[in-house]
Structures are given as structure tokens and as C-alpha cells.
Coordinates of C-alpha atoms in Angstrom, one line a residue:
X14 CA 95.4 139.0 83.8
X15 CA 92.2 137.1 84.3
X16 CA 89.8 138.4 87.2
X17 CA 87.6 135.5 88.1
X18 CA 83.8 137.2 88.9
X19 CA 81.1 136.4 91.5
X20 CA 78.2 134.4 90.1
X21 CA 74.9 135.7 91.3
X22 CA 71.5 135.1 90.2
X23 CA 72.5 133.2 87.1
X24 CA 75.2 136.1 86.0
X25 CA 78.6 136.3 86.4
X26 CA 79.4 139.8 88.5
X27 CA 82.5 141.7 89.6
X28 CA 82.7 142.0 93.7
X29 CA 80.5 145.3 94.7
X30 CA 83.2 146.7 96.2
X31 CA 85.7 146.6 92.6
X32 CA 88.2 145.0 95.4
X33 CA 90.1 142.4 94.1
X34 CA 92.7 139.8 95.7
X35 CA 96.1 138.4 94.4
X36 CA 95.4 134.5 93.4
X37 CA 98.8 132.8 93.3
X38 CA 100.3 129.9 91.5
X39 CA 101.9 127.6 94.0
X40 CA 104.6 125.7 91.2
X41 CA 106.1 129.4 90.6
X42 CA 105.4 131.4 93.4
X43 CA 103.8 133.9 91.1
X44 CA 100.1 135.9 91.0
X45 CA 98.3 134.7 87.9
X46 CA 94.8 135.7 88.4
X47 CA 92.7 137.9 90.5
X48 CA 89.8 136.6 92.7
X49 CA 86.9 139.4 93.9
X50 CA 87.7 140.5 97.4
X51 CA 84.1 140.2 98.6
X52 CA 82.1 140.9 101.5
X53 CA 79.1 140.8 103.5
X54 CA 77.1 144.0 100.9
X55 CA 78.0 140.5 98.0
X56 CA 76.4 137.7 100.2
X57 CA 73.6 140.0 100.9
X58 CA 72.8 140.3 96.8
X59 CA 73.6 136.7 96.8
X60 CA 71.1 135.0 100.0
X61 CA 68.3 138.3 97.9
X62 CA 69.0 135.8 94.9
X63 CA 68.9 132.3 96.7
X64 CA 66.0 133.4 98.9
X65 CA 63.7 134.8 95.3
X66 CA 64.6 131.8 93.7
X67 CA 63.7 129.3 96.5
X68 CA 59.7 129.0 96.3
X69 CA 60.3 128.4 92.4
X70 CA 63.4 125.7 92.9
X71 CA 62.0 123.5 95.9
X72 CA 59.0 123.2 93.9
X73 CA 60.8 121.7 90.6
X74 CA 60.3 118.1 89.9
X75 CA 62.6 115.8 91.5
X76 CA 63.1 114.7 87.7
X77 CA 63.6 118.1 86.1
X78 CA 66.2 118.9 89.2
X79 CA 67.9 115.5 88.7
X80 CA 68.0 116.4 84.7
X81 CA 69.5 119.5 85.2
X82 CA 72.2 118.0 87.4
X83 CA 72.9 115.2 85.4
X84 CA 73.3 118.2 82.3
X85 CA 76.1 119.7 85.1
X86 CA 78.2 116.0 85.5
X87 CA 78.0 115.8 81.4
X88 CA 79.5 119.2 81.4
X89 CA 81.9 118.7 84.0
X90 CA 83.3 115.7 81.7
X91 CA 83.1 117.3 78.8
X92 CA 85.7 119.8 80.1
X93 CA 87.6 117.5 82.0
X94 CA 90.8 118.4 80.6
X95 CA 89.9 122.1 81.1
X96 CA 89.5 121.7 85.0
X97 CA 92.5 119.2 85.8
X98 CA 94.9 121.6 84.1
X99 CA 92.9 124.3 86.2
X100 CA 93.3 122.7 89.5
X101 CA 96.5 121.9 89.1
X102 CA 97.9 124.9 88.2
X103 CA 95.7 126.7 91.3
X104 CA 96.6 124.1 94.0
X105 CA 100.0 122.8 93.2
X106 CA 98.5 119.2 93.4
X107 CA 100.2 117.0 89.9
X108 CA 97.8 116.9 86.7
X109 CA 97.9 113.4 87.0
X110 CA 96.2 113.1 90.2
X111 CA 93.4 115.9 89.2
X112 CA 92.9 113.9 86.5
X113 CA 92.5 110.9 87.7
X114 CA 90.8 112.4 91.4
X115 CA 89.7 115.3 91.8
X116 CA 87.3 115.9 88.5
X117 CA 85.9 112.8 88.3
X118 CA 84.8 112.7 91.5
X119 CA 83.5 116.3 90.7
X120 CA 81.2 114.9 88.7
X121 CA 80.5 111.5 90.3
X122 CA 78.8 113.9 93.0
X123 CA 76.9 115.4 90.4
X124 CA 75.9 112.3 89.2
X125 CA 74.9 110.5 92.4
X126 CA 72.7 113.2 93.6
X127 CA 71.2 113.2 90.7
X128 CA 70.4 110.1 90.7
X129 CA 70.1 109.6 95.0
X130 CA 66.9 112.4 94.9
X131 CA 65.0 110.0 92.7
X132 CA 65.1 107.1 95.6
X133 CA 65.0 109.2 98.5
X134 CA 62.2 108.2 100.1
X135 CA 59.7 109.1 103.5
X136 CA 58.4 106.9 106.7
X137 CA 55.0 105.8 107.5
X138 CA 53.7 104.8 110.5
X139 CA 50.0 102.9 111.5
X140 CA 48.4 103.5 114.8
X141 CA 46.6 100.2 113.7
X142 CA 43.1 101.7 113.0
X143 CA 43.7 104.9 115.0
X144 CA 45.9 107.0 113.1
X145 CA 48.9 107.2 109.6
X146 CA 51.7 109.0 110.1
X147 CA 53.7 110.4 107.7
X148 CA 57.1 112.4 107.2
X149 CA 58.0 114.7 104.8
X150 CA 61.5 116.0 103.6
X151 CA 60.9 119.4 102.7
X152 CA 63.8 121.2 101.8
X153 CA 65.3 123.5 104.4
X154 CA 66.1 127.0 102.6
X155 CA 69.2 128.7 101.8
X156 CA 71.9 126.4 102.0
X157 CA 75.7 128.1 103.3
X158 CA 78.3 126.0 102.1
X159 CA 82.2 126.9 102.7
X160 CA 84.6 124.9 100.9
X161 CA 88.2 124.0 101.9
X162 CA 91.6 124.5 99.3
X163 CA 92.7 121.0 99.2
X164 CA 90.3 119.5 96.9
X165 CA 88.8 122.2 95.4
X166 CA 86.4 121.0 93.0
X167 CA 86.0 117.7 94.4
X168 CA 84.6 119.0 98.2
X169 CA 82.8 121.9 96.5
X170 CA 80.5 119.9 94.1
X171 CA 79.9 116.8 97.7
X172 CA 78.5 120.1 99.4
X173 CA 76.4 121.8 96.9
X174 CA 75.1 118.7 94.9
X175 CA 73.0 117.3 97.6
X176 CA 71.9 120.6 98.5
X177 CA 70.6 121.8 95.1
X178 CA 69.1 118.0 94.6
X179 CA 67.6 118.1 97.8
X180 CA 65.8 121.4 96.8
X181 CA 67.9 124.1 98.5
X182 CA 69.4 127.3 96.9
X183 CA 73.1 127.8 97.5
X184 CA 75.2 130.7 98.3
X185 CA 78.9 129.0 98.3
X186 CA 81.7 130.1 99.3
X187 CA 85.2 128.3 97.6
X188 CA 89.1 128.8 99.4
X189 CA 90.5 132.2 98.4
X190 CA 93.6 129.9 98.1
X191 CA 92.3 128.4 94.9
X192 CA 89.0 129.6 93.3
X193 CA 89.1 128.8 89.6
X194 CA 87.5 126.0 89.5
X195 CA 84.3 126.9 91.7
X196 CA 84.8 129.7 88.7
X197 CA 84.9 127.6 85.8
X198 CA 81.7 125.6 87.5
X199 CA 80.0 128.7 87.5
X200 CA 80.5 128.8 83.6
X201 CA 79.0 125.4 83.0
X202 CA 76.1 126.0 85.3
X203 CA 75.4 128.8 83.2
X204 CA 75.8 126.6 80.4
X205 CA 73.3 123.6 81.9
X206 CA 70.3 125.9 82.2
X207 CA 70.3 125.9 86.1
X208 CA 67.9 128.9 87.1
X209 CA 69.0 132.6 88.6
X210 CA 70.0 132.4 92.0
X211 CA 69.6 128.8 92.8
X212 CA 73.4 128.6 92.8
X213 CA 75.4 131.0 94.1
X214 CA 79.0 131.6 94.4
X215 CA 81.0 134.5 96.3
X216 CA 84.9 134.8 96.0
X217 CA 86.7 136.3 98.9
X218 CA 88.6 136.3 102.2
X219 CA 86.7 133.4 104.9
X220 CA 86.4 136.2 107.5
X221 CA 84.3 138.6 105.3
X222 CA 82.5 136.1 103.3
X223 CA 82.7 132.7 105.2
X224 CA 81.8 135.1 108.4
X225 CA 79.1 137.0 106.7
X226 CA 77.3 133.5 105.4
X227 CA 78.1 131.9 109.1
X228 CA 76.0 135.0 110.2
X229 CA 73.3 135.6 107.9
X230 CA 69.8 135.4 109.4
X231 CA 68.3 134.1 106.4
X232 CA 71.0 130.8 106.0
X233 CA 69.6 128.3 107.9
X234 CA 72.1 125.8 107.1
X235 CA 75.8 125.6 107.0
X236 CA 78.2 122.9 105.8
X237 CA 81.8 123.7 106.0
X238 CA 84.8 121.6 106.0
X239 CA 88.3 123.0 106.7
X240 CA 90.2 123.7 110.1
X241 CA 88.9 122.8 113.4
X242 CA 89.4 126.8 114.7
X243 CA 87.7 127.8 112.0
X244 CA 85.1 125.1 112.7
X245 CA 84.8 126.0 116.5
X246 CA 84.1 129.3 115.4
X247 CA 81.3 128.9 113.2
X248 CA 79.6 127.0 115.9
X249 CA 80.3 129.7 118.0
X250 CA 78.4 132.2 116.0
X251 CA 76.0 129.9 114.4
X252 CA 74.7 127.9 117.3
X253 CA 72.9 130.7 118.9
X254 CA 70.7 131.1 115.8
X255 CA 70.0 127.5 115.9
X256 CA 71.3 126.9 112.7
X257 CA 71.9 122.9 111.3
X258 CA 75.5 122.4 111.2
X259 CA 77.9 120.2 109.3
X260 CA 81.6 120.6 110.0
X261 CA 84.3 118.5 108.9
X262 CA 87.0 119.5 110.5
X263 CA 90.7 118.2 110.9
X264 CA 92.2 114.7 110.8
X265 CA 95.6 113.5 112.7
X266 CA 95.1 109.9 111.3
X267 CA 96.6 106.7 112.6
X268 CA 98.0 104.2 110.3
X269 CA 98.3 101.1 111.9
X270 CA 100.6 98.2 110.5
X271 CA 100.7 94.5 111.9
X272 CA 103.8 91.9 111.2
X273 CA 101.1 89.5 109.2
X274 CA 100.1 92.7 106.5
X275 CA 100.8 91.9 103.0
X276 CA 103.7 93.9 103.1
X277 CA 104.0 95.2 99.1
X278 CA 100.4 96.0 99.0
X279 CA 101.0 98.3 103.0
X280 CA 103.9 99.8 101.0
X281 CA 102.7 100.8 98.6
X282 CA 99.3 102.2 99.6
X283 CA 101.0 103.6 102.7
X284 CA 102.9 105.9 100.5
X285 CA 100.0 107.3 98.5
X286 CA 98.0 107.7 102.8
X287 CA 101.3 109.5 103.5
X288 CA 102.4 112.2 100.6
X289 CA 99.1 112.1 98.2
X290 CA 98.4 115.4 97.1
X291 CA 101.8 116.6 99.0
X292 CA 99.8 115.5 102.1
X293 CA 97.3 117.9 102.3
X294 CA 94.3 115.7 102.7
X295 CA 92.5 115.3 105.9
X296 CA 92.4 111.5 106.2
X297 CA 96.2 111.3 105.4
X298 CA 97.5 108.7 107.8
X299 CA 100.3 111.2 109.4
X300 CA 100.9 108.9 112.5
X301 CA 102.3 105.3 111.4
X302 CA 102.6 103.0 113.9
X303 CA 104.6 100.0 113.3
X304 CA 104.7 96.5 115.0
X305 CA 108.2 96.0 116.4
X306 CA 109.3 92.9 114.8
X307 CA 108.4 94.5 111.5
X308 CA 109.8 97.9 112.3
X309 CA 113.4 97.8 111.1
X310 CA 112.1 96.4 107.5
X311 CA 109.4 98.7 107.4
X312 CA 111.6 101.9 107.9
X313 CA 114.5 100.7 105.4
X314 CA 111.7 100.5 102.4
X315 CA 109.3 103.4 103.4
X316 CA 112.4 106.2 103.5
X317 CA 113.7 104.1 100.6
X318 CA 110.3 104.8 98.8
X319 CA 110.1 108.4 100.5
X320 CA 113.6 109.5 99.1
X321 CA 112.3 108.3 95.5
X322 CA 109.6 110.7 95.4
X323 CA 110.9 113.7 93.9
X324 CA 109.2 117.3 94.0
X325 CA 108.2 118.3 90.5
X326 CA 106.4 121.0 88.1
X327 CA 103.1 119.9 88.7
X328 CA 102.1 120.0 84.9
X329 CA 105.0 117.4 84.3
X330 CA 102.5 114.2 83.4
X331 CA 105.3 112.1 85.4
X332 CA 105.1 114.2 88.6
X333 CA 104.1 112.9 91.8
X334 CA 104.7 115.0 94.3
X335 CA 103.6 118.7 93.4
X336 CA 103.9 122.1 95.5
X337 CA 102.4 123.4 98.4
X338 CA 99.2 125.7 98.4
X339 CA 100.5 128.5 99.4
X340 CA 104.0 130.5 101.1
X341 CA 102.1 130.4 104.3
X342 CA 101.6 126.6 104.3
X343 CA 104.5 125.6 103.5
X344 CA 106.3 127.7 106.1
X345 CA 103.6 126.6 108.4
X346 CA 105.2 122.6 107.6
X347 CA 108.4 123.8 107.5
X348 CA 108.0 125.3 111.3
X349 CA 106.8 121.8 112.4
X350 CA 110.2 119.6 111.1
X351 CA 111.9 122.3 113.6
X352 CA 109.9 121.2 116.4
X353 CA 109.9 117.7 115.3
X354 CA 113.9 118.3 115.8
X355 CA 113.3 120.1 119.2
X356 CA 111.0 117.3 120.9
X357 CA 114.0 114.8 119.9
X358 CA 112.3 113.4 116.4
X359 CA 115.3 112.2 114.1
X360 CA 114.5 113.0 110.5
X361 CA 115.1 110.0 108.3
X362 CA 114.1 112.1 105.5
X363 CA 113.2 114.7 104.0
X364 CA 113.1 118.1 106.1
X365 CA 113.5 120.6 103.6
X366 CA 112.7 122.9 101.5
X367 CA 113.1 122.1 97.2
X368 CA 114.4 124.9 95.0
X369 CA 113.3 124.2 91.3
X370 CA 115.3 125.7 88.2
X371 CA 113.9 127.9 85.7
X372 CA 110.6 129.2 86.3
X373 CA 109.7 127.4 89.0
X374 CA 112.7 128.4 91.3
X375 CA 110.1 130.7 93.4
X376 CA 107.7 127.9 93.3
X377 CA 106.7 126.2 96.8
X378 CA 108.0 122.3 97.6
X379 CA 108.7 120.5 100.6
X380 CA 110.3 117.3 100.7
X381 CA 108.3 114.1 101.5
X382 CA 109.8 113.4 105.5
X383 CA 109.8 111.0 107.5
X384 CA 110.6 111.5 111.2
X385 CA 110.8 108.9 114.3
X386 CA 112.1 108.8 117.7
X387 CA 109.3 111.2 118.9
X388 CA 106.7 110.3 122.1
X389 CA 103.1 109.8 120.7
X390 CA 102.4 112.6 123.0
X391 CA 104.6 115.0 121.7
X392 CA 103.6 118.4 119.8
X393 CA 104.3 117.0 116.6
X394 CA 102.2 113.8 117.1
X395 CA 99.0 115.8 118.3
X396 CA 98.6 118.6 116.0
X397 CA 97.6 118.6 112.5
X398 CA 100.6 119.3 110.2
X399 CA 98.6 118.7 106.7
X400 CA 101.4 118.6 104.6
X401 CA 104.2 115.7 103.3
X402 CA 105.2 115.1 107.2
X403 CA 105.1 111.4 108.8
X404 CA 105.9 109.8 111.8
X405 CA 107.2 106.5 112.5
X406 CA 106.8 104.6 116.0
X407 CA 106.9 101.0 117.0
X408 CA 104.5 99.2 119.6
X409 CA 104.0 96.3 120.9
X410 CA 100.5 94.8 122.0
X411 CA 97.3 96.0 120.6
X412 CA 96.1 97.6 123.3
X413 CA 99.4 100.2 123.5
X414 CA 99.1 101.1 120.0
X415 CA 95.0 101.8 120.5
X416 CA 96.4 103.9 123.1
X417 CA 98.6 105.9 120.7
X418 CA 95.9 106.0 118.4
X419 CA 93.2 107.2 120.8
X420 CA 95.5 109.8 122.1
X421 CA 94.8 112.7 120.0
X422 CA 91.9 115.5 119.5
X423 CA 91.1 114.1 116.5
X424 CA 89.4 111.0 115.4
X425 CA 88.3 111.1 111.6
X426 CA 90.3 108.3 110.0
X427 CA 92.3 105.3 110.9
X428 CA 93.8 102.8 108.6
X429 CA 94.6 99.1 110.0
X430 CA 96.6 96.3 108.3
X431 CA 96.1 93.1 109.0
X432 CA 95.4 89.7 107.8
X433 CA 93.8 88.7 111.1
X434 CA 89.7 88.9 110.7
X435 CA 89.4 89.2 114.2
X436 CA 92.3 91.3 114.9
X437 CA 90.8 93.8 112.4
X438 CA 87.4 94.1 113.3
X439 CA 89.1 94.3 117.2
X440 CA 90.2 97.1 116.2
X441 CA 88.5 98.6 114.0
X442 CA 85.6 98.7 116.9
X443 CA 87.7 100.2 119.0
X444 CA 89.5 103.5 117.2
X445 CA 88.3 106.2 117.9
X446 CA 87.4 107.7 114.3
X447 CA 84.3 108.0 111.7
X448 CA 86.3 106.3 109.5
X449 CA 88.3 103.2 109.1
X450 CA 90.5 101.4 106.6
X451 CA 90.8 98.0 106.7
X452 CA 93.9 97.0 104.6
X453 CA 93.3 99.8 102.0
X454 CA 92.9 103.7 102.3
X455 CA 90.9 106.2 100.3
X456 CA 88.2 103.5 98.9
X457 CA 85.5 105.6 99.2
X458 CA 81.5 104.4 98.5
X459 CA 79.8 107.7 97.7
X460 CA 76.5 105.6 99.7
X461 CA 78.2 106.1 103.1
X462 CA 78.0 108.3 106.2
X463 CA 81.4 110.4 106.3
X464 CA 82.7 112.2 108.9
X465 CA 84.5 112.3 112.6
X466 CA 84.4 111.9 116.0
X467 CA 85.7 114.5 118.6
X468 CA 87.6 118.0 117.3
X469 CA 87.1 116.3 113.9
X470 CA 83.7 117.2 113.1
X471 CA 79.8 117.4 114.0
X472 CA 77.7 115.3 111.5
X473 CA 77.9 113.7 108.6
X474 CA 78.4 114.0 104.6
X475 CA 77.9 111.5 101.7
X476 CA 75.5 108.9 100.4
X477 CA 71.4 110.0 102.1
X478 CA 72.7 111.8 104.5
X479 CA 73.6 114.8 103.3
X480 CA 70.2 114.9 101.4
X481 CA 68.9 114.6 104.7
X482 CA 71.4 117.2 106.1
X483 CA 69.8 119.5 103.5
X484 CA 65.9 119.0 104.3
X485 CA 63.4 119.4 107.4
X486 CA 61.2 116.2 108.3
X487 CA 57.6 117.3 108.8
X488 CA 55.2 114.6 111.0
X489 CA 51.6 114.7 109.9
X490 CA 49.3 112.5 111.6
X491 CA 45.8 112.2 110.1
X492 CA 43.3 110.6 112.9
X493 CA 41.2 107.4 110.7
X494 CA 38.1 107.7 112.7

């Protein structure tokens, strides 16, 4: 059985401790690998190694770093077949949509990093004939960067690639839930040249590694996306060491659908913001609110659509809908169709549990559901679910669907669709969310700010600022006579 190894200061390690965790495939239900059960003693060795190679790395050439990275993204495509299969097989998610998702954008993030340090540039300021000011980006030291199990590769390579451009050293931490690929990444680092200890990467549990990286004195900077406890948490222990935080947290995502849409193209799309990647992606739109006098047709097609998509064997090129992460998820989505049924939600449907045949009969699947009849203010309709779990309710004027919208903790995404201009920039203006899709979902430019308002996060990823994220402006003020 494979063991997958730490990778510290350029060399792939076993955990200091020889402890080792159980790493599961989610389309059987069985252990297939074994991921080091690390702990604080393994950061420690790893920040020694980030911290030594640190003087030597923010020194490199913006070129030679941008080479090096672009060697990474080459690398990254060059295996592409390699990673998809790995993904899928350690999330559940279909081989089509890692293909086609999660390893390009792996290396897009490579890429645009690469190519983003080159053009990154600083502020200057004239005090007439008095006095130039000037700022320098410096980068800011270690860089902490915890990485979340629904898109492994994808969110791993947007947190480390604009802080290894930007001139930081890493020590990373990737889900326990599904490792490999941070593992395989490790490989092709070693591969591309990069230098000992600039990248870092410790396997293991979020409470002995993601804690011990949250606490280390010598981490000045953490970037974490996952759960908004988890979140609250590391603010909680890294706020008194004044550490610079990014956290993207949870999503509980309005999807907002006007009479005038073009109705084929909201299907359609509304399906993939509902049950892509079994639902487990933080801007899913989980709450769909529908105007009333297109409700009825709305609800006939979407269940019509829903009941089509059939859990599969995730390696099966025609599957769409693949398994959940893990046992613990998918009784954790299973718990929340219960209370759905409790606070008077009608399951149209969906609901259950799939058994596959064959090898995959211990394998983890949940129907795609859909559920209505439930108050916006109900359990259900406040509380991130993050699985293949929707809800339908129709509204009336603008103003009491914004107020459905609004109504939640969260505010990271919100989709809107609409062939009034007006109406959609209305709108738009007022949702409370980082994000918003205006008769699309998804369409991401790797140039912009992302992140949310309220429980959702603090800060911002993508495009300049996250190289931003990663450095320390410096003022220097140089008096002309």
C-alpha cells in the first residue's frame, strides 16, 4: 500500500513520529493509501527549512522565480492525466470534471503567478520639490497555507503560487481527507528544480498540523480556506500574535431566478451551481429562489433534470455525479434531509442514500435532492450543508427575495438571472456577498479580488491581491533638499 511522505527541505520524509493515517477511497469505501500522521515536532523541521531558505528565496530574481514556476505549470500538464485520475480517485469528484477543472486550473495558477510577479509594480509619491516617496513590497516570511478537501489541487496551487512568486517560503498543509495530489506536487517540484525548503508540505490531522502552523511564532502569515469554525478559530489563536490573515470560509449561496431569464441557459447552468462536484463547492447556489409566475415550470424541469443525474463510479468517463468525500460527510448530508423533513420541507427528490453493485457497494453516494416548502429562516436554509442538497422557494417582489437572500451568516456568492440591465445591477448592488453572477456561475477571471462578506471570510484571494496578501509595503521618504 502506498504511504504518501512529508516533503521537507526539498526531500521527501516519512512523519517524525512513524504515525501514519488511513486515506480512504470515497467510490469504495475502502483505505488505499496511508498519509503521515504529523505533528507540531514535523512543522517545526518544516518552518527550520522555510525560515533557512528564506534570505536566499526572497532574494531570487523575479525572472528566475517566475521560470521556476512556469517549469512547475509545464509539469503539472505534462502529468495531467496522472493528477485527474489521482483526484478523482481521492475525492470521489468524476474524472471528467478533474479533467476538465481542477488540473487545469492547477496550473493556470502556476502560470498566472508566474507571469503576475513580472508586472507587479510599487507607488510613488512627490512632495512637489520637498520630498519622493516610495513603497516597497517586500516579501513577508514564512507563509502558513491550509488547504480545504474539495478542490484539492486546484485551492492548494491559488494559495501557495502567489506566495512562492511573491517571495515567501511555504510550509502547507493539504486536507487529510485527500492528500495525493499536494503529494504528487511535491514530486514535480522536486522535479522543476525549486530550492530546499522554499516549499514545504506536512500531511496530517488540522488539529496537530493546521493548529501547530496557526500557532507557530515564526509564521507570520496564514491563508486558510475551509469551515467557518475552523476559520473562527484560527483567528482566535492567530490574532493575538498579530498575524496577516486570509480566511475563506463558508458559502450558503442564493440563486436568484426572474420570469424574463433565458430559461434553457438558467437550467442548465443551475444544475451544474447545484450538484457540481456532488455539491461540495463553496459558491454552490444551495438556496434557489424562484419568481412565482415561473415557479411551477421551473420545479417540473429542475427535479426532471435532478432525477436524470444518476450517482456513478467516478472513473466511469460518462459520470456526473460522483461520491462523497468521506462516511462522515455524507452522514453529515444525510442528517440534514431529516431535518429538512422535520421543519416541514417536502423532498421532491432525491433524499437518499445510493448503493452501487460490485466494488463500489461500500462506496459513498447521495442522491442529487431537491426540497421545498421550507421558511427561508429555517435550519436547513441557514446552515451550510455542502453537499448535493437544494432548496426551492418562490417570491414575489425584489425587495422580499433580497430579504431571503440577505438573511443568512453567510454572504460569499450570489447568482442573479435576468435579462433586465437595471434589474441586475439593482441587485447585484445590493446582495450581500463578495461575489456575484450575473446570468452565469463559476466564470472565474484569475485578475479579480475573491472572497466574502460576513461569517464567509476576512480578505481576499486571486489576481494582485494575494501577491499583495503575501508581501509588507515599506514607505521610504527621501527629503530633496
Amino acid at each position: 500500500m502506498k504511504k504518501i511522505q512529508n516533503y521537507i527541505d526539498g526531500e521527501l520524509i516519512a512523519p517524525l513520529g512513524a504515525l501514519y493515517i488511513d486515506n480512504y477511497n470515497p467510490a469504495s469505501g475502502k483505505v488505499y493509501s496511508l498519509i503521515p500522521d504529523s505533528d507540531e515536532k514535523d512543522v517545526q523541521l518544516a518552518c527550520d527549512a522555510a525560515l533557512k531558505a528564506f534570505p536566499i528565496w526572497s532574494k531570487v530574481t523575479k525572472e528566475s522565480r517566475s521560470w521556476i514556476m512556469m517549469r512547475i505549470a509545464d509539469l503539472i500538464d505534462k502529468n495531467h492525466e496522472k493528477l485527474a485520475r489521482a483526484e478523482s480517485v481521492d475525492n470521489g469528484k468524476p474524472i471528467q470534471l478533474a479533467r476538465t477543472v481542477d488540473i487545469p486550473r492547477a496550473a493556470a495558477n502556476f502560470r498566472f503567478y508566474a507571469t503576475g510577479i513580472l508586472h507587479l509594480s510599487s507607488d510613488a509619491n512627490s512632495m512637489e520639490d520637498t520630498a519622493l516617496n516610495y513603497t516597497l513590497n517586500e516579501p513577508a516570511g514564512v507563509a502558513g497555507c491550509i488547504s480545504p478537501w474539495n478542490l484539492p489541487l486546484y485551492l492548494f496551487t491559488w494559495k501557495i503560487a502567489p506566495a512562492l512568486a511573491a517571495g515567501c517560503t511555504v510550509v502547507a498543509k493539504p486536507s487529510e481527507i485527500t492528500p495525493m495530489t499536494a503529494y504528487l506536487l511535491s514530486e514535480l517540484c522536486i522535479e522543476a528544480g525549486l530550492p530546499p525548503g522554499v516549499l514545504n508540505i506536512v500531511h496530517g490531522y488540522g488539529h496537530k498540523v493546521g493548529a501547530a502552523i496557526t500557532a507557530h511564532p515564526d509564521i507570520p502569515l496564514i491563508s486558510f480556506t475551509g469551515g467557518t469554525k475552523t476559520g473562527a478559530e484560527i483567528a482566535r489563536v492567530a490574532s493575538p500574535l498579530f498575524k496577516k490573515l486570509s480566511l475563506e470560509l463558508g458559502g450558503k449561496n442564493p440563486n436568484i431566478i426572474f420570469a424574463d431569464c433565458d430559461f434553457e441557459q438558467m437550467l442548465k447552468t443551475t444544475m451544474h451551481s447545484s450538484f457540481s462536484n456532488q455539491g461540495e463547492i463553496c459558491l454552490c447556489g444551495s438556496r434557489i429562489f424562484v419568481e412565482r409566475p415561473l415557479y411551477e415550470k421551473f420545479k417540473k424541469a429542475f427535479v426532471a433534470k435532478a432525477r436524470e443525474l444518476k450517482a456513478g463510479d467516478p472513473s466511469d468517463e460518462a459520470t456526473r455525479h460522483g461520491a462523497i468525500v468521506s462516511i462522515q460527510h455524507k452522514e453529515k448530508i444525510l442528517s440534514y434531509v431529516e431535518l429538512a423533513k422535520k421543519e416541514g420541507g417536502t423532498i421532491l427528490c432525491g433524499g437518499y442514500e445510493v448503493k452501487l453493485s460490485g466494488e463500489l457497494s461500500e462506496g459513498w453516494y447521495i442522491e442529487p435532492t431537491v426540497i421545498e416548502g421550507l421558511p427561508y429562516d429555517c435550519r436547513t436554509n441557514q446552515e451550510e450543508i455542502f453537499g448535493p442538497v437544494v432548496t426551492l422557494m418562490p417570491f414575489d417582489t425584489e425587495e422580499e427575495v433580497l430579504g431571503y437572500a440577505n438573511s443568512t451568516q453567510y454572504g460569499l456568492a450570489g447568482i442573479i438571472w435576468t435579462q433586465n440591465l437595471t434589474r441586475a445591477h439593482k441587485m447585484a448592488q445590493q446582495l450581500q456577498s463578495g461575489i456575484i453572477w450575473i446570468n452565469c456561475w463559476l466564470l472565474r477571471d484569475l485578475r479579480t479580488p475573491f472572497g466574502g462578506l460576513k461569517k464567509s471570510g476576512l480578505g481576499r484571494e486571486g489576481g494582485f491581491e494575494a501577491l499583495r496578501f503575501f508581501t509588507e509595503p515599506k514607505n521610504i521618504c527621501i527629503k530633496l533638499n
